[in-house]
């Protein structure tokens, strides 16, 4: 479903039209944008994860436009991984070791902080959560972040818009119920995504759950073959 499909569905379900000033195209466009922004930020959806690349320079503060604050979880420079510190620890590190070249970064608010003494060069690549852009009021063909295979999200957007209509009608209780329905749909979508991700595994080199070191006999053994694992 794209933006136009969502608006059509809202009008069909509510029996409303935009022929009067009570429900105008302006209202609908605004409500679609608000509902979509709310739904897109409801969880850290995997389909709002993005990657940004640029040439690294020895600058400490970076502003990656379009990405959510405090959302960067992984970063590389020249193919080498950086370790993320919480902001307070990063500041303590800078105070106590101002010349250290540790490969560390942090973020706070809308800024990313990279140790300027880092011993790396090349392409800086960061993975984070981008903030979906607002809809163009004149373009009905725009897709939502849910349009590619996550229709529960679009259904939640529809329910939330209907809540705005109820609120404009003065039906506050009905509007609240619509918001609860929309929230439940997004929660179900999030649960489905988590269920699909359950099989993710940590690589054995990082101490993954499927391999352990036997301190008595030496060597490694697979957890799934351990007789006493249950």
mmCIF file of N, CA, C and O in Angstrom, residues 38 42-43 45 47 146 149-153 155-156 159 180-196:
data_model
loop_
_atom_site.group_PDB
_atom_site.id
_atom_site.type_symbol
_atom_site.label_atom_id
_atom_site.label_comp_id
_atom_site.label_asym_id
_atom_site.label_seq_id
_atom_site.Cartn_x
_atom_site.Cartn_y
_atom_site.Cartn_z
ATOM 1 N N UNK A 38 4.825 8.333 13.490
ATOM 2 C CA UNK A 38 4.654 7.644 14.776
ATOM 3 C C UNK A 38 4.911 6.147 14.630
ATOM 4 O O UNK A 38 5.654 5.551 15.421
ATOM 5 N N UNK A 42 7.970 3.578 16.187
ATOM 6 C CA UNK A 42 7.422 2.755 17.268
ATOM 7 C C UNK A 42 8.454 1.768 17.801
ATOM 8 O O UNK A 42 8.535 1.516 19.004
ATOM 9 N N UNK A 43 9.244 1.184 16.918
ATOM 10 C CA UNK A 43 10.313 0.255 17.278
ATOM 11 C C UNK A 43 11.515 0.513 16.372
ATOM 12 O O UNK A 43 11.425 1.262 15.406
ATOM 13 N N UNK A 45 12.751 -0.756 13.761
ATOM 14 C CA UNK A 45 12.432 -1.700 12.700
ATOM 15 C C UNK A 45 13.666 -2.025 11.859
ATOM 16 O O UNK A 45 14.453 -1.128 11.522
ATOM 17 N N UNK A 47 13.732 -2.614 8.806
ATOM 18 C CA UNK A 47 13.615 -1.966 7.497
ATOM 19 C C UNK A 47 13.812 -0.456 7.588
ATOM 20 O O UNK A 47 13.658 0.247 6.589
ATOM 21 N N UNK A 146 6.635 0.462 5.580
ATOM 22 C CA UNK A 146 6.054 -0.871 5.722
ATOM 23 C C UNK A 146 5.606 -1.471 4.392
ATOM 24 O O UNK A 146 5.117 -2.603 4.362
ATOM 25 N N UNK A 149 6.275 -5.685 2.197
ATOM 26 C CA UNK A 149 6.100 -6.938 2.925
ATOM 27 C C UNK A 149 5.747 -6.832 4.392
ATOM 28 O O UNK A 149 5.806 -7.843 5.102
ATOM 29 N N UNK A 150 5.408 -5.659 4.872
ATOM 30 C CA UNK A 150 5.053 -5.511 6.282
ATOM 31 C C UNK A 150 3.739 -4.741 6.400
ATOM 32 O O UNK A 150 3.666 -3.675 7.021
ATOM 33 N N UNK A 151 2.686 -5.329 5.810
ATOM 34 C CA UNK A 151 1.420 -4.610 5.683
ATOM 35 C C UNK A 151 0.752 -4.340 7.025
ATOM 36 O O UNK A 151 -0.085 -3.437 7.130
ATOM 37 N N UNK A 152 1.120 -5.111 8.075
ATOM 38 C CA UNK A 152 0.540 -4.821 9.390
ATOM 39 C C UNK A 152 0.830 -3.380 9.800
ATOM 40 O O UNK A 152 0.010 -2.736 10.459
ATOM 41 N N UNK A 153 1.985 -2.893 9.389
ATOM 42 C CA UNK A 153 2.346 -1.518 9.716
ATOM 43 C C UNK A 153 1.445 -0.518 9.018
ATOM 44 O O UNK A 153 1.024 0.478 9.610
ATOM 45 N N UNK A 155 -1.611 -1.123 8.088
ATOM 46 C CA UNK A 155 -2.907 -1.222 8.744
ATOM 47 C C UNK A 155 -2.923 -0.400 10.030
ATOM 48 O O UNK A 155 -3.932 0.227 10.373
ATOM 49 N N UNK A 156 -1.805 -0.388 10.743
ATOM 50 C CA UNK A 156 -1.711 0.424 11.961
ATOM 51 C C UNK A 156 -1.805 1.908 11.628
ATOM 52 O O UNK A 156 -2.441 2.683 12.358
ATOM 53 N N UNK A 159 -5.461 2.685 11.057
ATOM 54 C CA UNK A 159 -6.216 2.756 12.316
ATOM 55 C C UNK A 159 -5.917 4.057 13.056
ATOM 56 O O UNK A 159 -6.818 4.671 13.652
ATOM 57 N N UNK A 180 -5.071 2.347 20.444
ATOM 58 C CA UNK A 180 -4.710 1.067 21.061
ATOM 59 C C UNK A 180 -4.676 -0.052 20.023
ATOM 60 O O UNK A 180 -3.792 -0.920 20.069
ATOM 61 N N UNK A 181 -5.634 -0.037 19.086
ATOM 62 C CA UNK A 181 -5.633 -1.029 18.005
ATOM 63 C C UNK A 181 -4.382 -0.880 17.155
ATOM 64 O O UNK A 181 -3.724 -1.869 16.809
ATOM 65 N N UNK A 182 -4.039 0.355 16.807
ATOM 66 C CA UNK A 182 -2.848 0.609 15.997
ATOM 67 C C UNK A 182 -1.586 0.136 16.720
ATOM 68 O O UNK A 182 -0.709 -0.494 16.123
ATOM 69 N N UNK A 183 -1.503 0.433 18.017
ATOM 70 C CA UNK A 183 -0.339 0.017 18.808
ATOM 71 C C UNK A 183 -0.228 -1.502 18.871
ATOM 72 O O UNK A 183 0.872 -2.062 18.780
ATOM 73 N N UNK A 184 -1.378 -2.180 19.010
ATOM 74 C CA UNK A 184 -1.376 -3.642 19.070
ATOM 75 C C UNK A 184 -0.901 -4.255 17.752
ATOM 76 O O UNK A 184 -0.160 -5.243 17.743
ATOM 77 N N UNK A 185 -1.306 -3.666 16.634
ATOM 78 C CA UNK A 185 -0.863 -4.160 15.330
ATOM 79 C C UNK A 185 0.651 -4.034 15.178
ATOM 80 O O UNK A 185 1.319 -4.944 14.677
ATOM 81 N N UNK A 186 1.198 -2.919 15.626
ATOM 82 C CA UNK A 186 2.651 -2.722 15.544
ATOM 83 C C UNK A 186 3.385 -3.667 16.487
ATOM 84 O O UNK A 186 4.462 -4.173 16.158
ATOM 85 N N UNK A 187 2.796 -3.911 17.663
ATOM 86 C CA UNK A 187 3.411 -4.843 18.611
ATOM 87 C C UNK A 187 3.435 -6.262 18.032
ATOM 88 O O UNK A 187 4.413 -7.002 18.203
ATOM 89 N N UNK A 188 2.363 -6.644 17.335
ATOM 90 C CA UNK A 188 2.313 -7.960 16.695
ATOM 91 C C UNK A 188 3.358 -8.060 15.588
ATOM 92 O O UNK A 188 4.016 -9.099 15.425
ATOM 93 N N UNK A 189 3.521 -6.992 14.817
ATOM 94 C CA UNK A 189 4.538 -6.983 13.767
ATOM 95 C C UNK A 189 5.921 -7.121 14.367
ATOM 96 O O UNK A 189 6.757 -7.879 13.862
ATOM 97 N N UNK A 190 6.165 -6.419 15.442
ATOM 98 C CA UNK A 190 7.474 -6.493 16.113
ATOM 99 C C UNK A 190 7.733 -7.904 16.633
ATOM 100 O O UNK A 190 8.849 -8.418 16.522
ATOM 101 N N UNK A 191 6.704 -8.547 17.197
ATOM 102 C CA UNK A 191 6.865 -9.908 17.691
ATOM 103 C C UNK A 191 7.181 -10.863 16.554
ATOM 104 O O UNK A 191 8.010 -11.767 16.689
ATOM 105 N N UNK A 192 6.507 -10.680 15.418
ATOM 106 C CA UNK A 192 6.795 -11.535 14.256
ATOM 107 C C UNK A 192 8.237 -11.393 13.812
ATOM 108 O O UNK A 192 8.907 -12.384 13.505
ATOM 109 N N UNK A 193 8.722 -10.170 13.787
ATOM 110 C CA UNK A 193 10.105 -9.934 13.380
ATOM 111 C C UNK A 193 11.072 -10.593 14.360
ATOM 112 O O UNK A 193 12.052 -11.228 13.963
ATOM 113 N N UNK A 194 10.785 -10.464 15.655
ATOM 114 C CA UNK A 194 11.645 -11.102 16.653
ATOM 115 C C UNK A 194 11.625 -12.619 16.504
ATOM 116 O O UNK A 194 12.655 -13.284 16.649
ATOM 117 N N UNK A 195 10.441 -13.173 16.222
ATOM 118 C CA UNK A 195 10.342 -14.625 16.031
ATOM 119 C C UNK A 195 11.171 -15.076 14.844
ATOM 120 O O UNK A 195 11.778 -16.154 14.870
ATOM 121 N N UNK A 196 11.215 -14.263 13.797
ATOM 122 C CA UNK A 196 11.983 -14.619 12.606
ATOM 123 C C UNK A 196 13.484 -14.484 12.851
ATOM 124 O O UNK A 196 14.287 -15.111 12.168
#
